[in-house]
PDB file of C-alpha atoms and ligand atoms in Angstrom:
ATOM      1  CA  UNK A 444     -62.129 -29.963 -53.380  1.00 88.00           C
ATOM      2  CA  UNK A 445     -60.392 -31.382 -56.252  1.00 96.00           C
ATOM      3  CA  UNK A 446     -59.921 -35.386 -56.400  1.00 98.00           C
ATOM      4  CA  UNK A 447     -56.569 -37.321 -57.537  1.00 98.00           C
ATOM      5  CA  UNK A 448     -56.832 -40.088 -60.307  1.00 98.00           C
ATOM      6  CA  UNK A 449     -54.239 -42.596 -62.079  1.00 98.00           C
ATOM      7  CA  UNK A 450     -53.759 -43.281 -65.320  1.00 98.00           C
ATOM      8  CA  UNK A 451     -51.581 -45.794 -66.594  1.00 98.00           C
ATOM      9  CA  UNK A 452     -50.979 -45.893 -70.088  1.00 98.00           C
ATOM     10  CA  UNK A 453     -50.282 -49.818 -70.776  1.00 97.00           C
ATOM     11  CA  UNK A 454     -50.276 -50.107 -74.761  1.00 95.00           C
ATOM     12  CA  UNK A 455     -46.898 -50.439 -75.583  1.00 90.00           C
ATOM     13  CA  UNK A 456     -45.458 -53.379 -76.947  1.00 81.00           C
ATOM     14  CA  UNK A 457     -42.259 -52.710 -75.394  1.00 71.00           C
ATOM     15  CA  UNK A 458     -40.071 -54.320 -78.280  1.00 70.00           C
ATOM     16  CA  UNK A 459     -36.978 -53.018 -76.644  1.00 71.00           C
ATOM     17  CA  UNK A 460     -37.328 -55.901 -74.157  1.00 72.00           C
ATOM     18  CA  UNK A 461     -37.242 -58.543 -77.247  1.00 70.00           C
ATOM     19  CA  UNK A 462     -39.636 -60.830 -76.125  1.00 76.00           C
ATOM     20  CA  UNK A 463     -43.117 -61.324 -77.006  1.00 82.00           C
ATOM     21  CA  UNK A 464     -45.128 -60.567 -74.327  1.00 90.00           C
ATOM     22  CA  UNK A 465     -45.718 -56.842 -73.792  1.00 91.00           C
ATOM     23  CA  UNK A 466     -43.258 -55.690 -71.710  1.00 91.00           C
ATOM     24  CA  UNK A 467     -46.119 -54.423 -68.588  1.00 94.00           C
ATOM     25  CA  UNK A 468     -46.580 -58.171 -68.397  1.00 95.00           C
ATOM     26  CA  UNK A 469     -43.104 -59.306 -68.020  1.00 94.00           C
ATOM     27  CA  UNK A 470     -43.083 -61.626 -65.009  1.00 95.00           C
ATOM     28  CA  UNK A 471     -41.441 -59.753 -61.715  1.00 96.00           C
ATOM     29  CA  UNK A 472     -41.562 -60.822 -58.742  1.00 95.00           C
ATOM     30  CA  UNK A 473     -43.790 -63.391 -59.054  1.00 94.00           C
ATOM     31  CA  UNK A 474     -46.108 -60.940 -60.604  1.00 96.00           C
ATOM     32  CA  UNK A 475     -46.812 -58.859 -64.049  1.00 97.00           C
ATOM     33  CA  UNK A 476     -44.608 -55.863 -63.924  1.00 97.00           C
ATOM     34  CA  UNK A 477     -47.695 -53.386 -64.016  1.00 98.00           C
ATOM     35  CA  UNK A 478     -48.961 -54.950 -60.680  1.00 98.00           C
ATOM     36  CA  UNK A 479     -47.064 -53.256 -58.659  1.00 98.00           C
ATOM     37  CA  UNK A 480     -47.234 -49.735 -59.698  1.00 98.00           C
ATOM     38  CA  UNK A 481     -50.879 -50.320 -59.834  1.00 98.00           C
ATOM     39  CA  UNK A 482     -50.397 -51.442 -56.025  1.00 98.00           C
ATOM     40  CA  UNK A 483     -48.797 -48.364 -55.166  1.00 98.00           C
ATOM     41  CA  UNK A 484     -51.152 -46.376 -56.518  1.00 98.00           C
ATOM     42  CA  UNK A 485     -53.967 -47.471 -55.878  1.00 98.00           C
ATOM     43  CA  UNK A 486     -53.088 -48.166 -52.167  1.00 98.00           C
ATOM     44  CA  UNK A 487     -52.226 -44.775 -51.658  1.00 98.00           C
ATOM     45  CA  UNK A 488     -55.524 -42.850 -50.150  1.00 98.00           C
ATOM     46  CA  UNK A 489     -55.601 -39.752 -51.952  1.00 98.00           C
ATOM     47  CA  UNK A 490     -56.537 -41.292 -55.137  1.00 98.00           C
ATOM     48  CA  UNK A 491     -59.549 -41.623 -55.722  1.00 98.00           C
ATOM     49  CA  UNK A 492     -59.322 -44.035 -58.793  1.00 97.00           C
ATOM     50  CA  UNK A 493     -56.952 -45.716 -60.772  1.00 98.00           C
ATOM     51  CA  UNK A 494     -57.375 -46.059 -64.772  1.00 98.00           C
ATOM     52  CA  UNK A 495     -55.449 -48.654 -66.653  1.00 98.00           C
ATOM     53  CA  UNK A 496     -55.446 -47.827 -70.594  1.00 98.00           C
ATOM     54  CA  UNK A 497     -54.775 -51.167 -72.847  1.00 97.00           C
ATOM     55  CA  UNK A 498     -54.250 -51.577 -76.674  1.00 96.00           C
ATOM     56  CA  UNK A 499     -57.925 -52.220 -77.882  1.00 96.00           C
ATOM     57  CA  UNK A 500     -56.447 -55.783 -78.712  1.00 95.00           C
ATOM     58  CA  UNK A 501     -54.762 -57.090 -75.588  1.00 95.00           C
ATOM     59  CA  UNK A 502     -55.933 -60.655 -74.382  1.00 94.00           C
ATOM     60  CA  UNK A 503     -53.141 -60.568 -72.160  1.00 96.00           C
ATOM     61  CA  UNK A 504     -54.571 -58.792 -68.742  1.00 97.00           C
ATOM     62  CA  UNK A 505     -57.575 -60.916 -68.703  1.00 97.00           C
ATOM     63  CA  UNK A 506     -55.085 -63.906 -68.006  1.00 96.00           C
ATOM     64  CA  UNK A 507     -54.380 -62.259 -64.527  1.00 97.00           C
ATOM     65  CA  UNK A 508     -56.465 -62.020 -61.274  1.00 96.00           C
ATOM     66  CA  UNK A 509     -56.677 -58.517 -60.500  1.00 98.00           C
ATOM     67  CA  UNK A 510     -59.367 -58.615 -57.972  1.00 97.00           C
ATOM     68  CA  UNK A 511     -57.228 -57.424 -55.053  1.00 97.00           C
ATOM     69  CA  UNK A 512     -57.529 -53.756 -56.493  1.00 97.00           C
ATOM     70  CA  UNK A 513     -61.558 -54.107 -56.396  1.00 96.00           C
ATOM     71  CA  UNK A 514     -63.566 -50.945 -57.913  1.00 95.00           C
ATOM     72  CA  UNK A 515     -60.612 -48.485 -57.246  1.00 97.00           C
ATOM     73  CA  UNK A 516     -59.095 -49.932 -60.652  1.00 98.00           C
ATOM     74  CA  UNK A 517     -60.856 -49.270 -63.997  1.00 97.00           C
ATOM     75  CA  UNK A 518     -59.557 -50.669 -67.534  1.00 98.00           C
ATOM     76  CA  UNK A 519     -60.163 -49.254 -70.486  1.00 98.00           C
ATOM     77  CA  UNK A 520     -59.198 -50.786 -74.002  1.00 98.00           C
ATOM     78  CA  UNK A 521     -58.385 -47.458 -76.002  1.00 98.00           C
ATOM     79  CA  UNK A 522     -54.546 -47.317 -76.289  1.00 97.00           C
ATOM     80  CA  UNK A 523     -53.126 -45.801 -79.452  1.00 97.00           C
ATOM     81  CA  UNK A 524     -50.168 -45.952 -81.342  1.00 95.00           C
ATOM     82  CA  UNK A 525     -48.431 -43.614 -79.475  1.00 96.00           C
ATOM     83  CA  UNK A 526     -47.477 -42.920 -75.325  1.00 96.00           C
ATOM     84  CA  UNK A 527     -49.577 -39.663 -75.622  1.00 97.00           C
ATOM     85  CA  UNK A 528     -52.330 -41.094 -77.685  1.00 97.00           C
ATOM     86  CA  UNK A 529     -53.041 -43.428 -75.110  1.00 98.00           C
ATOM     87  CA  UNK A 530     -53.069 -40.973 -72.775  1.00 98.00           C
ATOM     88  CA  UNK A 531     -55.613 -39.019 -74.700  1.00 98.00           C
ATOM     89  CA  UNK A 532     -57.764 -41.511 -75.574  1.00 98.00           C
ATOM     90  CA  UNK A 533     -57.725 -42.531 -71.428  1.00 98.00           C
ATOM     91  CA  UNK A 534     -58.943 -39.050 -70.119  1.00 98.00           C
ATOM     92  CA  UNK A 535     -61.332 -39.138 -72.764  1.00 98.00           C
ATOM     93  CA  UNK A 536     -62.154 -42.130 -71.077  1.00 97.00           C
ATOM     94  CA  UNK A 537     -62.774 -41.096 -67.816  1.00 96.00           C
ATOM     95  CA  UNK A 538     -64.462 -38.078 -68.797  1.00 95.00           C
ATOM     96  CA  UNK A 539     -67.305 -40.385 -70.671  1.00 94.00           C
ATOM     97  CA  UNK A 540     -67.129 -42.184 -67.393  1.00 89.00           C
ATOM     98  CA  UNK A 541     -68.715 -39.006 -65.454  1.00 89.00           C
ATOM     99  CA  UNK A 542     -66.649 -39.716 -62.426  1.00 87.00           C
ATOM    100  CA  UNK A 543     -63.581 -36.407 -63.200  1.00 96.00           C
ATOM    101  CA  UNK A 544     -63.855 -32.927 -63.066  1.00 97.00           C
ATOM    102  CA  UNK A 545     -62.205 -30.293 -65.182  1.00 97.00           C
ATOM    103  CA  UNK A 546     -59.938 -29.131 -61.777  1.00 97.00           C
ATOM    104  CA  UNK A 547     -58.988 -32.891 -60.422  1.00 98.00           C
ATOM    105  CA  UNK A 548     -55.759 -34.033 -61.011  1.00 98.00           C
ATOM    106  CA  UNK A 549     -54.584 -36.690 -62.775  1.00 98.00           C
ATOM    107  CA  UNK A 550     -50.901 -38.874 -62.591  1.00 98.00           C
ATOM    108  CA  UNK A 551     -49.968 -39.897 -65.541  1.00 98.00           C
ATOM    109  CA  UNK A 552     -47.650 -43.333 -64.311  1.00 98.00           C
ATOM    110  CA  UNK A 553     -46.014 -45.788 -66.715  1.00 97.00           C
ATOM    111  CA  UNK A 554     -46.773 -49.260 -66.658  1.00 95.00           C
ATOM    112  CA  UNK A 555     -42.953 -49.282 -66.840  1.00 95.00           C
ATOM    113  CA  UNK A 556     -41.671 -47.962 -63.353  1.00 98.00           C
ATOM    114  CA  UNK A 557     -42.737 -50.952 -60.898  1.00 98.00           C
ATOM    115  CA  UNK A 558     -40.675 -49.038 -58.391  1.00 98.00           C
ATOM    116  CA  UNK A 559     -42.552 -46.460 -57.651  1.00 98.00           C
ATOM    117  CA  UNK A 560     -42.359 -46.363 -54.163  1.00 97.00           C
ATOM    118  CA  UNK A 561     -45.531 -44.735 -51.983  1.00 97.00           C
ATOM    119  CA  UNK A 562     -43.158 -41.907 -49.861  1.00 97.00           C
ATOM    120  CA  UNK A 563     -42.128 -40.701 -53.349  1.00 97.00           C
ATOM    121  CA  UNK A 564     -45.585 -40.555 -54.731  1.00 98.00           C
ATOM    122  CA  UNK A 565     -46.561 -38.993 -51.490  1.00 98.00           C
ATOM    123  CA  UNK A 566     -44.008 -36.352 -51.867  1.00 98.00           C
ATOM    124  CA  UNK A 567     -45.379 -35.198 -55.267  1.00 98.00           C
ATOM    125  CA  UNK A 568     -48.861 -34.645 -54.506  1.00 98.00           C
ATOM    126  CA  UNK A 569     -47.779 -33.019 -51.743  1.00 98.00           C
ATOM    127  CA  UNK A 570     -45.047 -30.537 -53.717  1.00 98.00           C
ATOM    128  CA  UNK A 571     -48.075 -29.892 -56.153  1.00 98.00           C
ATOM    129  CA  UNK A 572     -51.338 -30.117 -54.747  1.00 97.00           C
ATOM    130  CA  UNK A 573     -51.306 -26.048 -54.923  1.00 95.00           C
ATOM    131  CA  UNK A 574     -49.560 -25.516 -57.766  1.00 98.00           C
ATOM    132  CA  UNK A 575     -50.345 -23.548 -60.592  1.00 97.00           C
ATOM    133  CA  UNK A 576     -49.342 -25.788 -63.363  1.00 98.00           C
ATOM    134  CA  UNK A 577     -48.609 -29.080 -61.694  1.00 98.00           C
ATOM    135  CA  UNK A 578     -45.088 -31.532 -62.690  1.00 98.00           C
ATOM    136  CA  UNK A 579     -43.796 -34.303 -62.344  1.00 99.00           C
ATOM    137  CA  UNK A 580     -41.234 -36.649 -60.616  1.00 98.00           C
ATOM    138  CA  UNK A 581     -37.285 -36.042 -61.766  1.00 98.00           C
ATOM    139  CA  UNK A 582     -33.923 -36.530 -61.455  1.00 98.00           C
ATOM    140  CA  UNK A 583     -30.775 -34.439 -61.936  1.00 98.00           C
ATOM    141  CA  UNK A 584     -28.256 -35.768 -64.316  1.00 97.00           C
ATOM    142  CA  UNK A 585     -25.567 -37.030 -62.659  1.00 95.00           C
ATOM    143  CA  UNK A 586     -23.311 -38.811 -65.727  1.00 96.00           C
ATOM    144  CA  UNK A 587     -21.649 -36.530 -68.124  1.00 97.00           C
ATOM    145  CA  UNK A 588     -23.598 -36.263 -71.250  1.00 97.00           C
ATOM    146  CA  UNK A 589     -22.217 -37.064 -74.966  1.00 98.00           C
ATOM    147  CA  UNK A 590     -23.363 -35.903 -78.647  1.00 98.00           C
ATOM    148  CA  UNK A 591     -22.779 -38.415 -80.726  1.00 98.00           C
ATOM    149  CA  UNK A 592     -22.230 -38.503 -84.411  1.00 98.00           C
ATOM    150  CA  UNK A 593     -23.599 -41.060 -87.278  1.00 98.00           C
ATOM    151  CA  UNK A 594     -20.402 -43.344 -86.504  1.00 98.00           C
ATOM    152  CA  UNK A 595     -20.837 -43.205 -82.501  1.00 97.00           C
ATOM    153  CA  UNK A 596     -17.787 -40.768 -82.204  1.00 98.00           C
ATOM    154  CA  UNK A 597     -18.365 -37.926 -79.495  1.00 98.00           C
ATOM    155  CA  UNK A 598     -19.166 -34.871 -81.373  1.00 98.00           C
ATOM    156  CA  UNK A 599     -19.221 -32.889 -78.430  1.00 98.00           C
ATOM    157  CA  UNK A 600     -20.018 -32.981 -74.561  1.00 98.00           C
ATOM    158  CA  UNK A 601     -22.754 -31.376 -73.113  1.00 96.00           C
ATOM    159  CA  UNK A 602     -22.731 -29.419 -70.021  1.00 95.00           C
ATOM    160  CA  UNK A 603     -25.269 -31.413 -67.794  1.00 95.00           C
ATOM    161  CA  UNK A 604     -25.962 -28.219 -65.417  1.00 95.00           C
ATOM    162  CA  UNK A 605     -29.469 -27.886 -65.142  1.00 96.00           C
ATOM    163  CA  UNK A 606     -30.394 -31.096 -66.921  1.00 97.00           C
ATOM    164  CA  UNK A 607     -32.914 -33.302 -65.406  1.00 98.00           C
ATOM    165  CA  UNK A 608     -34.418 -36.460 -66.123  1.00 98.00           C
ATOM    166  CA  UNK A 609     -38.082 -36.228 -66.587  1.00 98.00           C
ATOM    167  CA  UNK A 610     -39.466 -39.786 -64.718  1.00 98.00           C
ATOM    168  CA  UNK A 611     -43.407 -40.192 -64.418  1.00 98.00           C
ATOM    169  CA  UNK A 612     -46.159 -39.681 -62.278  1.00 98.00           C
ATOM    170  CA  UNK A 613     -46.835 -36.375 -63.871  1.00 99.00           C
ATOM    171  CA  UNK A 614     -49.422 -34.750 -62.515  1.00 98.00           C
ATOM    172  CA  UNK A 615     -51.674 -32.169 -64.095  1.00 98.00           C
ATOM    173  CA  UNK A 616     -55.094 -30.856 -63.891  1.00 98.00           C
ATOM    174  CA  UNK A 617     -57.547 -32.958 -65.771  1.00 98.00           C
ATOM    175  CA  UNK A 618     -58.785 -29.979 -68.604  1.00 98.00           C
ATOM    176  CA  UNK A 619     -55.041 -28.472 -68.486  1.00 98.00           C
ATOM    177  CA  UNK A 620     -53.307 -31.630 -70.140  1.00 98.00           C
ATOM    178  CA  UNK A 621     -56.303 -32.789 -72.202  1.00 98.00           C
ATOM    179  CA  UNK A 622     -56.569 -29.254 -73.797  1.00 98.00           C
ATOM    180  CA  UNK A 623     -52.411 -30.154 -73.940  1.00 98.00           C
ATOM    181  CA  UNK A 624     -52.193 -33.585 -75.657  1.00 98.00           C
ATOM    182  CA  UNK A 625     -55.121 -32.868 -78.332  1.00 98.00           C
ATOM    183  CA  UNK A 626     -53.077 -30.025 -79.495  1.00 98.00           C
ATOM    184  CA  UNK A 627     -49.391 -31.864 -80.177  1.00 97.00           C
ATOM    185  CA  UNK A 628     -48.298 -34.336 -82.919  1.00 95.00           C
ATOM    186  CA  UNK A 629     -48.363 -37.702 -80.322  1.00 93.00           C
ATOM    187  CA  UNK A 630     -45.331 -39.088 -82.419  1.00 93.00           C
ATOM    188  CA  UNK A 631     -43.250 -36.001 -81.608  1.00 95.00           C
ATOM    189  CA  UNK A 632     -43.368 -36.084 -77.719  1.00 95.00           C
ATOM    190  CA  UNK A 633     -42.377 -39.108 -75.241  1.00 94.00           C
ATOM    191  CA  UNK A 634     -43.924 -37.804 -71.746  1.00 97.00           C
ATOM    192  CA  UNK A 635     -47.111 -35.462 -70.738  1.00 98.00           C
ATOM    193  CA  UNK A 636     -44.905 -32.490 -69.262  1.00 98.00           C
ATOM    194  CA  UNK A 637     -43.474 -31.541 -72.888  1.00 98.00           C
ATOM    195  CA  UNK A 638     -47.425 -31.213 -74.139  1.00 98.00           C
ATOM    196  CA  UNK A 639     -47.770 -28.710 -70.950  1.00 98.00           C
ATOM    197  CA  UNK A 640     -44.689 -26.910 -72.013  1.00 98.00           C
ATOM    198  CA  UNK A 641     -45.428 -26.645 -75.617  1.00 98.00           C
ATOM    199  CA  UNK A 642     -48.558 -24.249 -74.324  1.00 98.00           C
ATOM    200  CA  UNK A 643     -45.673 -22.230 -73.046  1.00 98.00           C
ATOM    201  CA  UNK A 644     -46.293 -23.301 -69.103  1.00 98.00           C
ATOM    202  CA  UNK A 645     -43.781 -24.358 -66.613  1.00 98.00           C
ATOM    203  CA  UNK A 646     -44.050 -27.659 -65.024  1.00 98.00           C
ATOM    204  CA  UNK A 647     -41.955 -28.173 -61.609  1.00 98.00           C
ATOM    205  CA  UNK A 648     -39.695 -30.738 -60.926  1.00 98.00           C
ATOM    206  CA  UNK A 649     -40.377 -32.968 -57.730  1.00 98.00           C
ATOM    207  CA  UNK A 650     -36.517 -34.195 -56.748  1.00 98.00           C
ATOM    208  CA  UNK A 651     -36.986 -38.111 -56.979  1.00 98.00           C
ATOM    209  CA  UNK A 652     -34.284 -41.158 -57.178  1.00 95.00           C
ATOM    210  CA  UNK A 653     -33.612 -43.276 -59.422  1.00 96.00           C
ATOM    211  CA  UNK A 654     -35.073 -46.708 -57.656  1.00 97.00           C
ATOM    212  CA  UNK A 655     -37.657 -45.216 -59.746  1.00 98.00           C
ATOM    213  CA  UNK A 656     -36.170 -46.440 -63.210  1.00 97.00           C
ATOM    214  CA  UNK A 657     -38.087 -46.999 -66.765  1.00 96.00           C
ATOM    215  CA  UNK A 658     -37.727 -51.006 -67.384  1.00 95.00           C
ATOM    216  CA  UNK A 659     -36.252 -50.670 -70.934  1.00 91.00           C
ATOM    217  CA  UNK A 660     -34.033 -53.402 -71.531  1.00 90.00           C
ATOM    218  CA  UNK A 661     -33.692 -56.930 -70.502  1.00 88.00           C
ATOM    219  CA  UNK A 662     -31.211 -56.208 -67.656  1.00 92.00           C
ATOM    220  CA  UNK A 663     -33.519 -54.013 -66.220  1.00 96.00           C
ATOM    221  CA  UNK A 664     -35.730 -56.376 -64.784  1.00 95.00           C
ATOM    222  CA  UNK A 665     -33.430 -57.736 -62.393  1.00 96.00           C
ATOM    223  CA  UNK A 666     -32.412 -54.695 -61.073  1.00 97.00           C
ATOM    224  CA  UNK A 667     -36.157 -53.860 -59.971  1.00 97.00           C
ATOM    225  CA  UNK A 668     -36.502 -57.241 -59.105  1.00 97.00           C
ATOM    226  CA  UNK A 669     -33.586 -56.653 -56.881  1.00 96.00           C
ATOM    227  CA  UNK A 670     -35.617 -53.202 -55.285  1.00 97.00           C
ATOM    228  CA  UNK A 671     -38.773 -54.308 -55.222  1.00 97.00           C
ATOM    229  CA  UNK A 672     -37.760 -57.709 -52.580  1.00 95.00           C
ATOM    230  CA  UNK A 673     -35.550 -55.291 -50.745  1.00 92.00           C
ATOM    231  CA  UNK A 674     -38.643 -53.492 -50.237  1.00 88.00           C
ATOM    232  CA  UNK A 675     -40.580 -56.377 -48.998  1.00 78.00           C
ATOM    233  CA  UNK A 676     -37.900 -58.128 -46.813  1.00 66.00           C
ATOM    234  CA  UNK A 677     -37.932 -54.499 -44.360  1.00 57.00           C
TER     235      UNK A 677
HETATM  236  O1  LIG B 719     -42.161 -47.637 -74.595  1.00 64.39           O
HETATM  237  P1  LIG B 719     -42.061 -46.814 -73.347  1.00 64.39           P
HETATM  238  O2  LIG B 719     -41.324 -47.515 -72.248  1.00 64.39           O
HETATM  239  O3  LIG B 719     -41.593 -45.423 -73.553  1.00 64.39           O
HETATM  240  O4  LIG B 719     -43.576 -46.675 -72.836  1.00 64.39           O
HETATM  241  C1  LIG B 719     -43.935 -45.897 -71.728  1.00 64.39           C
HETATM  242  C2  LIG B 719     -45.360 -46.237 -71.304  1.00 64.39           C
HETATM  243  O5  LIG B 719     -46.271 -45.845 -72.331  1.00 64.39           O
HETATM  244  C3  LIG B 719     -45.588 -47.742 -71.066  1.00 64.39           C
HETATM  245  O6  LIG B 719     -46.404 -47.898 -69.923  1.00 64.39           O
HETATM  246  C4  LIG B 719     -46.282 -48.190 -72.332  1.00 64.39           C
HETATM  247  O7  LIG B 719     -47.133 -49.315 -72.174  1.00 64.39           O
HETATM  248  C5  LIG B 719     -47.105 -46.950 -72.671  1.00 64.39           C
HETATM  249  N1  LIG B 719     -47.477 -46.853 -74.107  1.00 64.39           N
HETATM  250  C6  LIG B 719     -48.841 -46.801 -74.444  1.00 64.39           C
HETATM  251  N2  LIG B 719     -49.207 -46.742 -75.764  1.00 64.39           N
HETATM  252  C7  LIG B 719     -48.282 -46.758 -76.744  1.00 64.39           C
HETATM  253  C8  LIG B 719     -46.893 -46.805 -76.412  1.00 64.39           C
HETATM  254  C9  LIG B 719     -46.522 -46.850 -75.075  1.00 64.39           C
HETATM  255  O8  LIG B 719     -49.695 -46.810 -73.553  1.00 64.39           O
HETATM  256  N3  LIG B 719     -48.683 -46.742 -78.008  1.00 64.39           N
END
């Protein structure tokens, strides 16, 4: 029977928050933002562990109490430069850890969507616990879409049938995206599905919403402040 594991890749600086701290960190809700994805995962009881990878120099997490997650949460200090070099450098990780198998799955989760909420995490392991290539969580486009030039003029619209937007966990079997990331230029891709599809495989799209949201900018952060106390007042 295969098992489930996390991995949240946690390296970034997040400069497109402007502040110093790294933007995981980033106070929310009376917590560090990556708290409470790490809450939903590793509260949820089909995963087995959870795997937090941090830039080899962060002094930041140690600042934190992070007890509550006992032994189900592991931390690693091997980020890279890039998203999918951390993610890399975390499965190599676990696999020096002993604990994964080739077939178990892992979710790849950024430290970047505290609203992942546990029905919709649910919902993909469900959709892909049988499933031939694996996928991840998504969202059809619902804005119409723009081409812009050099001087932000439109150079044309695009027709947003069929578009999605790829949100994470993506989940994948263990040997399936390793064998995937080692062989792409990390620089060149921005989530794990595209390393997938570059071997010329088909990830699915789980239908999501978009309370699950990428903090990017500083606005964000109210917004998921606004979700995640909504959450807790039901
Ligand atoms: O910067 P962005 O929001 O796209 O980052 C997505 C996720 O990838 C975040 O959780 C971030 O910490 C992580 N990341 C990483 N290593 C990097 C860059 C980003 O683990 N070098």
């Amino acid at each position: 029977m295969s098992q489930f594991f996390a991995l949240i890749p946690a390296a970034g600086s997040g400069s497109r928050m402007g502040h110093q701290l790294p933007k995981q960190y980033l106070p929310l809700v009376e917590k560090p933002m990556i708290y409470h994805a790490l809450h939903t995962l590793v509260n949820c009881s089909k995963i087995t562990r959870v795997f937090v990878i941090l830039a080899p120099d962060d002094d930041v997490w140690v600042r934190y109490d992070w007890t509550t997650f006992k032994d189900k949460l592991v931390v690693e200090y091997c980020g890279g430069d890039a998203r999918a070099e951390s993610v890399l450098n975390g499965l190599n990780a676990m696999y020096s850890s002993g604990k994964v198998d080739g077939d178990d799955w892992v979710l790849v989760h950024d430290a970047a969507r505290p609203c992942l909420s546990a029905p919709q995490l649910d919902q993909l392991i469900n959709e892909l616990s049988y499933d031939g290539v694996g996928g991840l969580l998504a969202i059809p486009v619902s804005d119409t879409l723009k081409r812009a030039d050099s001087d932000h003029r439109i150079a044309s619209t695009e027709p947003r049938a069929h578009l999605w937007q790829a949100q994470t966990p993506q989940m994948f079997r263990f040997n399936l995206l390793k064998d995937a990331l080692s062989k792409v230029d990390s620089r060149q891709i921005t989530d794990d599905a595209s390393a997938i599809e570059a071997l010329g495989l088909k990830p699915r799209l789980v239908l999501s919403d978009a309370y699950n949201f990428k903090v990017t900018y500083p606005q964000d952060l109210a917004l998921a402040e606004l979700i995640l106390q909504k959450r807790e007042i039901k």
